[in-house]
Amino acid sequence: MTYLWAFLIGGAICALAQLIMDLFKLPPAYVLVGLTVTGAILAGLGLYQPLLQFAGAGALIPVCGFGNAITTGILSEVKRLGWEGLFTGAFELTGLGVTSAVVFGFLAALVSGPRR
Amino acid sequence: MDPKEAAKQKEYRDLVKAMEPRPSFLRNMLLAFLVGGAICLLGQFVFDFFKGLERTEAEASAITLAAMIFLGAIATGLGVYDELGELGGAGAAVPITGFSNSIVSAAMEFKREGLILGMGCKMFTIAGPVLVYGILSGFLVGLVKGVLLGYFR
Amino acid sequence: MAVKRQGLGTIAFSSPPHIIAASTIVGPREGEGPLAASFDTVTKTDLYGEKTPEKAEYRLLEEACQGALTKAKLEAGDIHYYLGGDLLNQIVTSSFVARQLGIPYLGLYAACATIGEGLALGAMIIDGGFADKVLVGAASHYHTAERQFRYPVELNIQHRGTNQTTVTGAGAAILASSGQGPRVTQATLGKVVDYGLKDANDLGSAMAPAAADTLVRHFQDTGTTPGDYDLILTGDLARMGSKMFHKLLQDAGYVLGGKHQDAGLLIFSPQQKAGAGGSGAGCIASVLFGHVLKEMYQGRYHKILVLPTGALFSPLTCQQGESIPCIAHALVIEEG
């Protein structure tokens, strides 16, 4: 069942992003930023965790999951450390993603180049 | 500007807007849905695989993201992710694999200007905004919630 | 007294210079297009064996210039001036070629209209009696233009129906005061026209008013109509821009009909998924010096009007919300 919801919810988020891009002729970066911020706000309202439980990878993989992960990290660190957590928490959960993107990006660029 | 000329130009701009080939909203949405959904489905398989290796939910999530980023990097290196983007639009851009693609494609593009000033400087030219506004919004949400719940003493 | 002027702004050369030789070279994708057979060289890869696309672009232009010299049985030293341009910042491609040629050089920038500026200036220099032989050239490259104007090549981007594809290619020609070949008889230089369009994804529509302005002024100055030409070749309005161009000409009382062709639409077939068509300084240069001149040699065209168009913006001005200023130069080329 999770598989179906992952597909449907993940697909729906992408379809919504596509519609906004097409309707307002926006470059993708605007929509990606919008989704990230939305994920962060939903995380603050405590709504993203239920979505993750429900849709699994369908909520984890889209970029709003990234906004959620940053915010969740900050919130748990704030709870633990107080105001210092505002500055230490952002990469608590996302560090692995950013690090792997940099490492894999570096390696891929070493062995491959742009083509058409 | 002469008002007659201004009116003529305005009329032209309106005509361009009217004659512009409009993308097929439905077709684009459907393709974004299918491509994005398929990537998330793949992510779910990866997640369940790692979950099956007796990992906690949080660990499995983290490893899944890393694995998807790895796959995005491979697809970019092989030169197929841009094709996927041409087909799926937001369906390829929104998943974490798109985030990976934006970093890897920039790294590949700018390595010719050197590993430091080229690749090093420009790796995040596309992915930068997501990081910047992700962190800023997370910071703001943390601040508001911290104040409301009295975590700052 | 400017005796070689006709009407308000058209130059009528009193001894029109000949295009005595021309050469073209394009990339693999252009080499799969409908005009494949008309190019002198088609490279096997975009990078043409070079480490960077900038180097490849520079070699394309260099080989086009060399090709034109070889065909004319001339050496660089026989040429009095080299006039060239490209799309890259500081027009490095064409300046690097000038470094190789070692002859006096004037660097040009008119975006995709560069070759038009080159031909007009070259013809003026020769007709003015300042030179006997002038080399003109222009080039562009898909990869160098993408990274300068848009995104990394491998980024997931969904192109719109109005996006054009930068042509990988170069064209060069030698203008001479005497010899064999078609002659550049008239030129109407363009004003910068800006109708306030801001969409860098639809440059064709932004450039169409500039093309229409120059063409209408040319018709008025010379008293000609579309019927007086075998071909009116724009480059590169592409699909959307061509539509708007026809509309503007119609409003001014001229029906182009089948006389009009666009280099951006000629160079790629619709199956090649090149968006609205080709673009870039190398597009009209390679189409004009390849396909169109060959048609002239074979007597299919006797008198043509070439109207290269350029969008004079930078990514920076676009991000700052400026509109896109455009230019078009008209040249009349008649069989020699």
XYZ file of C-alpha atoms in Angstrom:
605
model
C 0.000 0.000 0.000
C 2.827 2.399 0.846
C 4.108 1.864 -2.669
C 0.900 3.144 -4.182
C 0.799 6.193 -1.909
C 4.484 6.912 -2.507
C 3.811 6.935 -6.225
C 0.596 8.957 -6.008
C 1.688 11.581 -3.482
C 5.184 11.983 -4.956
C 3.702 12.247 -8.435
C 1.043 14.708 -7.280
C 3.631 17.033 -5.726
C 5.582 17.030 -9.001
C 2.441 17.574 -11.077
C 1.460 20.531 -8.899
C 4.945 22.013 -9.284
C 4.687 21.546 -13.049
C 1.327 23.303 -13.180
C 2.654 26.304 -11.240
C 5.721 26.454 -13.514
C 3.604 26.348 -16.678
C 0.869 28.703 -15.461
C 3.166 31.468 -14.278
C 6.067 30.777 -16.674
C 8.436 30.411 -13.739
C 11.964 29.020 -13.938
C 12.235 25.732 -11.997
C 14.365 27.372 -9.282
C 11.389 29.430 -8.077
C 9.193 26.378 -7.686
C 11.944 24.385 -5.986
C 12.505 27.184 -3.478
C 8.743 27.481 -2.944
C 8.414 23.768 -2.243
C 11.394 23.787 0.134
C 9.936 26.660 2.131
C 6.537 24.946 2.152
C 8.179 21.796 3.545
C 9.813 23.874 6.269
C 6.543 25.533 7.268
C 4.649 22.242 7.290
C 7.381 20.799 9.483
C 6.953 23.713 11.895
C 3.228 23.067 12.053
C 3.884 19.396 12.752
C 2.136 18.334 9.569
C 5.015 16.881 7.575
C 5.687 13.924 9.867
C 2.147 12.544 9.347
C 2.593 12.976 5.599
C 5.849 11.018 5.761
C 4.164 8.256 7.726
C 1.438 8.098 5.139
C 3.292 8.538 1.848
C 6.776 7.330 2.753
C 9.214 8.082 -0.060
C 6.461 10.072 -1.771
C 7.052 12.774 0.844
C 10.710 12.024 1.560
C 12.109 12.263 -1.977
C 10.546 15.543 -3.269
C 12.462 18.688 -2.380
C 9.858 19.707 0.234
C 11.213 16.724 2.200
C 14.516 18.570 2.214
C 12.902 21.664 3.737
C 11.243 19.426 6.286
C 14.517 17.718 7.162
C 16.308 21.030 7.703
C 13.530 22.334 9.941
C 13.091 19.101 11.875
C 16.826 19.081 12.562
C 16.736 22.676 13.768
C 13.684 22.064 15.953
C 15.147 19.035 17.693
C 18.432 20.851 18.317
C 16.546 23.894 19.617
C 14.723 21.627 22.008
C 18.031 20.128 23.160
C 20.301 23.184 23.249
C 18.113 26.280 23.182
C 19.017 29.113 20.808
C 22.316 27.510 19.747
C 20.216 24.858 18.070
C 19.080 27.453 15.516
C 22.632 27.427 14.202
C 23.603 23.805 14.635
C 20.456 22.017 13.513
C 20.128 22.701 9.792
C 22.489 19.939 8.698
C 21.631 17.523 11.469
C 19.534 15.385 9.123
C 20.479 16.859 5.754
C 24.261 16.727 6.184
C 24.348 13.269 4.704
C 22.413 14.386 1.622
C 24.503 17.486 1.007
C 27.748 15.625 1.630
C 26.832 12.782 -0.698
C 25.751 15.263 -3.389
C 29.114 17.030 -3.175
C 31.130 13.792 -3.116
C 29.203 12.077 -5.912
C 29.106 15.321 -7.878
C 32.839 15.680 -7.615
C 33.451 12.079 -8.648
C 30.981 12.182 -11.534
C 32.529 15.404 -12.821
C 35.971 13.836 -12.712
C 34.999 10.906 -14.911
C 32.356 12.531 -17.133
C 31.641 15.746 -18.979
C 28.681 17.488 -20.576
C 27.522 16.218 -23.923
C 24.529 16.684 -26.138
C 8.024 57.828 -25.715
C 5.460 58.941 -28.230
C 2.098 57.596 -26.985
C 1.202 56.224 -30.414
C 4.456 54.295 -30.547
C 3.959 53.067 -26.983
C 0.481 51.847 -27.860
C 1.822 50.063 -30.928
C 4.449 48.306 -28.854
C 1.938 47.340 -26.209
C -0.319 45.930 -28.890
C 2.589 43.880 -30.227
C 3.437 42.524 -26.787
C -0.172 41.513 -26.280
C -0.224 39.825 -29.663
C 2.924 37.855 -28.804
C 1.299 36.755 -25.576
C -1.813 35.661 -27.445
C 0.045 33.826 -30.202
C 2.611 32.123 -27.996
C 2.416 28.363 -28.251
C 1.007 27.363 -24.880
C 2.426 24.240 -23.296
C -0.130 21.499 -22.887
C -0.819 21.829 -19.178
C -2.461 18.437 -18.928
C 0.233 16.569 -20.833
C 3.026 18.258 -18.876
C 1.299 17.555 -15.562
C 0.707 13.950 -16.462
C 4.341 13.451 -17.471
C 5.545 15.223 -14.320
C 3.221 12.993 -12.289
C 4.476 9.799 -13.924
C 8.186 10.634 -13.839
C 8.071 12.106 -10.320
C 5.868 9.295 -9.054
C 8.172 6.671 -10.540
C 11.235 8.207 -8.887
C 9.427 8.277 -5.528
C 8.327 4.668 -6.045
C 11.932 3.703 -6.678
C 12.815 5.589 -3.493
C 10.253 3.540 -1.580
C 11.823 0.300 -2.790
C 15.254 1.532 -1.719
C 13.833 2.604 1.646
C 12.225 -0.757 2.291
C 15.407 -2.525 1.289
C 17.444 -0.644 3.881
C 14.659 -0.882 6.436
C 14.833 -4.630 5.938
C 18.493 -4.517 6.969
C 17.280 -3.749 10.495
C 17.848 -0.013 10.339
C 15.747 2.527 12.194
C 13.295 4.631 10.202
C 15.552 7.705 10.423
C 18.639 5.801 9.341
C 16.816 4.166 6.458
C 15.518 7.591 5.327
C 18.994 9.071 5.376
C 20.552 6.181 3.469
C 17.682 6.270 0.950
C 18.343 9.940 0.243
C 22.058 9.252 -0.196
C 21.298 6.331 -2.506
C 18.907 8.409 -4.629
C 21.483 11.191 -4.837
C 23.990 8.584 -5.973
C 21.594 7.344 -8.659
C 20.923 10.927 -9.786
C 24.660 11.520 -10.073
C 25.122 8.352 -12.151
C 22.236 9.269 -14.465
C 23.712 12.753 -14.895
C 27.177 11.393 -15.576
C 25.726 9.096 -18.217
C 23.991 12.091 -19.784
C 20.435 10.822 -19.402
C 19.065 12.984 -16.592
C 18.721 16.053 -18.818
C 16.610 13.947 -21.187
C 14.463 12.898 -18.249
C 14.078 16.585 -17.375
C 13.069 17.465 -20.928
C 10.375 14.789 -20.707
C 9.215 15.019 -17.113
C 9.820 18.686 -16.245
C 9.111 19.148 -12.560
C 8.847 15.370 -12.258
C 12.616 15.230 -12.709
C 13.447 18.536 -11.007
C 11.513 18.183 -7.736
C 12.781 14.802 -6.432
C 16.128 14.707 -4.613
C 17.633 13.151 -7.761
C 17.024 16.528 -9.434
C 18.875 18.265 -6.614
C 21.729 15.846 -7.243
C 21.532 16.496 -10.994
C 21.758 20.248 -10.476
C 24.969 19.850 -8.474
C 26.555 17.211 -10.694
C 25.693 18.984 -13.961
C 27.195 22.238 -12.667
C 30.294 20.401 -11.464
C 30.696 18.724 -14.861
C 30.071 21.947 -16.735
C 32.524 24.131 -14.885
C 35.408 21.748 -14.156
C 37.111 23.116 -17.271
C 37.723 26.369 -15.432
C 39.652 24.423 -12.826
C 38.840 22.323 -9.764
C 38.913 25.285 -7.369
C 37.633 28.349 -9.225
C 35.544 26.380 -11.680
C 33.968 23.327 -10.104
C 34.508 24.494 -6.531
C 32.906 27.887 -7.014
C 30.078 26.877 -9.256
C 28.931 23.486 -7.985
C 26.000 25.111 -6.182
C 25.023 27.712 -8.813
C 21.727 25.907 -9.429
C 21.211 24.121 -6.099
C 22.213 27.175 -4.052
C 18.766 28.789 -3.757
C 17.239 25.606 -2.342
C 19.934 25.418 0.341
C 19.783 29.126 1.149
C 16.007 29.350 1.456
C 15.724 25.927 3.068
C 18.094 27.019 5.816
C 16.548 30.485 6.176
C 13.013 29.158 6.433
C 14.111 26.392 8.819
C 15.866 28.998 10.944
C 12.772 31.192 11.009
C 10.430 28.330 11.834
C 12.830 27.213 14.599
C 12.957 30.746 15.988
C 9.187 31.196 16.062
C 8.521 27.772 17.476
C 11.345 28.096 20.010
C 9.903 31.385 21.271
C 6.337 30.061 21.383
C 7.284 26.874 23.217
C 9.726 28.665 25.521
C 12.877 26.774 24.523
C 15.014 29.914 24.736
C 15.740 30.890 28.301
C 28.323 64.512 -49.796
C 27.371 60.936 -49.184
C 26.799 60.001 -52.801
C 26.387 56.292 -52.216
C 23.217 56.655 -50.183
C 19.758 55.939 -51.410
C 16.623 57.100 -49.628
C 16.881 57.846 -45.936
C 19.271 55.132 -44.895
C 20.238 52.611 -47.540
C 23.731 52.250 -48.924
C 23.997 51.547 -52.644
C 27.520 50.431 -53.465
C 28.860 52.042 -56.635
C 31.221 49.168 -57.339
C 29.652 46.317 -55.391
C 32.218 43.886 -53.966
C 32.143 40.190 -54.867
C 31.929 37.307 -52.440
C 34.802 35.452 -54.108
C 34.889 32.522 -51.698
C 33.057 31.229 -48.665
C 33.442 28.296 -46.340
C 31.337 26.662 -43.644
C 31.781 24.122 -40.887
C 29.139 22.802 -38.496
C 28.703 20.358 -35.629
C 27.265 16.839 -35.797
C 23.665 17.799 -35.032
C 23.604 20.451 -37.767
C 25.233 17.841 -39.998
C 22.194 15.616 -39.532
C 19.831 18.393 -40.605
C 18.252 19.090 -43.994
C 21.190 21.256 -45.142
C 23.856 18.653 -44.322
C 25.147 18.419 -47.885
C 25.687 22.169 -48.202
C 28.361 22.481 -45.500
C 32.040 22.076 -46.338
C 32.807 20.220 -43.129
C 30.717 18.452 -40.527
C 32.589 17.657 -37.310
C 32.130 14.260 -35.707
C 31.681 15.611 -32.172
C 30.646 18.892 -30.600
C 34.011 19.230 -28.903
C 35.867 18.515 -32.170
C 38.622 16.769 -30.229
C 39.300 19.844 -28.077
C 39.348 20.042 -24.285
C 36.809 22.854 -24.018
C 33.873 23.958 -26.177
C 35.401 27.437 -26.324
C 38.475 25.939 -27.992
C 36.213 23.992 -30.331
C 34.323 27.153 -31.306
C 37.579 28.945 -31.960
C 38.740 26.098 -34.181
C 35.462 26.083 -36.104
C 35.865 29.741 -36.991
C 39.545 29.330 -37.739
C 38.841 26.473 -40.134
C 36.017 28.362 -41.810
C 38.392 31.295 -42.404
C 41.146 28.973 -43.616
C 38.654 27.211 -45.863
C 37.599 30.471 -47.489
C 41.253 31.461 -48.008
C 42.076 28.092 -49.557
C 39.107 28.239 -51.916
C 40.148 31.726 -53.048
C 43.767 30.510 -53.384
C 44.855 33.288 -51.058
C 46.909 33.517 -47.917
C 46.087 35.486 -44.803
C 48.675 38.083 -45.821
C 46.665 38.880 -48.969
C 43.708 40.026 -46.878
C 43.598 43.648 -45.818
C 41.123 43.376 -42.962
C 39.489 40.629 -40.968
C 36.023 41.426 -39.570
C 34.647 38.845 -37.200
C 32.434 38.232 -34.217
C 30.715 35.638 -32.063
C 28.452 35.372 -29.038
C 31.007 34.941 -26.286
C 31.934 37.577 -23.734
C 34.600 39.930 -25.131
C 34.123 38.148 -28.510
C 37.068 35.947 -27.648
C 36.462 33.379 -30.387
C 36.900 35.796 -33.208
C 39.763 37.658 -31.529
C 41.614 34.382 -30.977
C 41.205 33.645 -34.677
C 42.544 37.122 -35.476
C 45.594 36.339 -33.342
C 46.217 33.362 -35.602
C 45.603 35.225 -38.863
C 47.929 38.089 -38.040
C 46.108 40.719 -40.108
C 44.388 43.960 -39.061
C 41.202 43.071 -37.231
C 37.887 44.680 -36.361
C 35.907 42.756 -33.737
C 32.138 42.872 -34.159
C 29.192 42.148 -31.934
C 25.602 42.051 -33.100
C 24.687 38.691 -31.538
C 23.174 36.476 -34.252
C 23.267 39.401 -36.731
C 27.060 39.621 -36.562
C 27.690 38.320 -40.065
C 25.332 40.976 -41.429
C 27.310 43.710 -39.721
C 30.503 42.143 -41.065
C 29.312 41.920 -44.663
C 27.978 45.483 -44.651
C 31.134 46.969 -43.120
C 33.376 44.861 -45.338
C 31.542 45.981 -48.440
C 31.750 49.620 -47.296
C 35.483 49.341 -46.677
C 36.039 47.881 -50.144
C 33.667 50.175 -52.004
C 35.195 53.089 -50.161
C 38.526 52.139 -51.642
C 40.187 51.308 -48.325
C 40.843 47.671 -49.090
C 40.761 45.132 -51.912
C 40.093 42.025 -49.891
C 38.249 41.643 -46.613
C 37.622 38.443 -44.663
C 34.384 38.233 -42.656
C 33.406 35.452 -40.287
C 31.131 34.502 -37.414
C 30.717 31.471 -35.192
C 28.677 30.049 -32.355
C 28.649 26.839 -30.351
C 25.791 25.137 -28.529
C 27.822 24.340 -25.416
C 29.530 27.733 -25.035
C 26.253 29.606 -25.517
C 24.351 27.353 -23.095
C 26.848 27.866 -20.304
C 27.107 31.607 -20.898
C 23.443 32.442 -21.471
C 21.544 29.600 -19.825
C 22.239 26.494 -17.760
C 24.745 23.644 -17.540
C 24.137 21.352 -20.513
C 23.322 18.305 -18.389
C 20.805 20.092 -16.139
C 17.211 18.845 -16.165
C 15.484 21.650 -18.030
C 12.235 21.409 -19.921
C 12.444 23.733 -22.903
C 9.477 25.782 -24.036
C 8.094 25.754 -27.540
C 9.700 29.131 -28.215
C 13.228 28.187 -27.099
C 15.786 28.142 -29.894
C 18.830 25.912 -30.148
C 22.215 27.556 -30.633
C 23.891 26.268 -33.764
C 27.362 24.803 -33.497
C 28.988 26.173 -36.589
C 30.916 28.871 -38.354
C 30.906 30.596 -41.707
C 33.467 32.845 -43.339
C 33.654 34.626 -46.666
C 36.063 36.793 -48.596
C 34.832 40.036 -50.087
C 36.924 41.433 -52.926
C 36.843 44.471 -55.195
C 37.276 42.245 -58.239
C 36.791 38.597 -59.108
C 34.016 36.088 -59.531
C 30.997 35.580 -57.343
C 27.767 37.151 -56.097
C 27.922 40.847 -55.250
C 26.782 42.749 -52.218
C 24.943 45.609 -53.891
C 23.016 47.340 -51.118
C 22.883 47.477 -47.362
C 20.381 48.936 -44.929
C 21.839 49.008 -41.459
C 19.612 48.367 -38.496
C 18.503 50.572 -35.648
C 18.222 49.100 -32.200
C 14.540 48.329 -31.789
C 13.029 47.307 -28.475
C 9.318 46.636 -28.130
C 9.653 45.922 -24.441
C 9.679 42.126 -24.570
C 11.520 40.507 -21.692
C 11.246 36.783 -22.287
C 14.707 35.376 -23.038
C 12.947 32.105 -23.878
C 11.360 33.749 -26.928
C 14.006 35.796 -28.700
C 12.349 35.355 -32.096
C 9.374 37.497 -31.082
C 11.688 40.095 -29.556
C 13.721 40.338 -32.776
C 10.840 40.388 -35.262
C 10.143 44.160 -34.840
C 13.810 44.965 -35.526
C 13.723 42.808 -38.657
C 10.471 44.429 -39.802
C 11.795 47.942 -39.130
C 14.937 47.425 -41.222
C 13.118 45.637 -44.028
C 10.376 48.241 -44.324
C 12.957 51.029 -44.372
C 14.836 49.119 -47.052
C 11.722 48.726 -49.199
C 10.908 52.422 -48.819
C 14.457 53.594 -49.583
C 14.849 51.423 -52.656
C 11.271 51.429 -53.884
C 11.307 47.633 -54.023
C 8.771 45.089 -52.789
C 9.101 41.447 -51.729
C 8.385 40.527 -55.334
C 11.729 41.993 -56.429
C 13.669 39.342 -54.513
C 13.967 35.615 -55.088
C 14.505 35.063 -51.388
C 14.274 37.057 -48.182
C 16.405 35.210 -45.659
C 16.150 36.117 -41.975
C 18.343 34.609 -39.305
C 17.158 33.603 -36.819
C 13.569 34.444 -36.040
C 12.636 30.769 -35.849
C 9.041 29.602 -35.768
C 7.427 32.093 -33.418
C 9.463 35.089 -34.577
C 8.747 34.360 -38.240
C 5.013 34.395 -37.545
C 5.286 37.758 -35.830
C 7.562 39.069 -38.614
C 4.947 38.227 -41.269
C 2.299 39.916 -39.176
C 4.344 43.122 -38.773
C 5.162 43.248 -42.492
C 1.516 42.725 -43.314
C 0.595 45.657 -41.080
C 3.089 47.766 -43.042
C 1.482 46.687 -46.308
C 3.911 44.013 -47.524
C 3.034 40.369 -48.081
C 6.064 38.119 -47.815
C 4.385 34.831 -48.622
C 6.741 32.114 -49.803
C 9.621 34.545 -50.402
C 10.625 34.433 -46.779
C 12.783 31.734 -45.261
C 14.481 31.676 -41.914
C 17.948 30.227 -41.349
C 16.911 28.925 -37.942
C 14.086 26.948 -39.529
C 16.182 25.717 -42.458
C 19.056 24.268 -40.495
C 17.145 21.799 -38.303
C 14.297 19.505 -39.257
C 11.287 19.377 -36.921
C 12.245 15.800 -36.014
C 15.507 17.030 -34.507
C 13.751 18.479 -31.457
C 15.552 21.797 -31.756
C 12.666 23.751 -30.278
C 11.511 26.719 -32.336
C 14.617 26.458 -34.567
C 18.295 27.282 -34.654
C 20.001 30.462 -33.489
C 23.458 31.851 -32.903
C 25.942 33.827 -34.950
C 27.001 30.614 -36.689
C 23.471 29.813 -37.872
C 22.840 32.446 -40.529
C 26.585 32.479 -41.334
C 26.670 28.776 -42.158
C 23.283 28.755 -43.904
C 24.078 31.821 -46.026
C 27.634 30.827 -46.947
C 26.697 27.176 -47.409
C 23.213 26.489 -48.675
C 22.154 29.886 -50.028
C 25.351 30.790 -51.906
C 25.348 27.323 -53.504
C 21.794 27.930 -54.693
C 22.984 31.221 -56.173
C 25.898 29.575 -57.968
C 23.429 27.133 -59.475
C 21.299 29.993 -60.691
C 18.297 29.231 -58.512
C 18.458 32.644 -56.896
C 19.462 35.787 -58.752
C 18.771 38.506 -56.238
C 18.288 37.885 -52.545
C 17.848 39.961 -49.434
C 19.588 38.733 -46.310
C 18.338 39.997 -42.976
C 20.344 38.699 -40.014
C 18.794 39.554 -36.651
C 20.364 39.810 -33.226
C 19.143 40.110 -29.637
C 21.488 42.466 -27.811
C 20.932 41.382 -24.217
C 22.975 39.646 -21.571
C 21.805 37.235 -18.854
C 22.575 39.989 -16.362
C 20.300 42.591 -17.973
C 17.532 40.000 -18.198
C 17.810 39.161 -14.495
C 17.679 42.878 -13.750
C 14.344 43.044 -15.552
C 15.483 44.970 -18.631
C 13.755 44.342 -21.926
C 15.590 42.915 -24.929
C 17.000 45.412 -27.488
C 17.310 43.910 -30.970
C 18.894 44.715 -34.317
C 18.690 43.556 -37.927
C 20.852 44.472 -40.912
C 19.605 44.075 -44.482
C 21.924 43.169 -47.346
C 21.091 42.730 -50.992
C 23.167 40.076 -52.732
C 22.945 39.703 -56.511
C 24.556 37.216 -58.816
C 27.959 38.401 -60.008
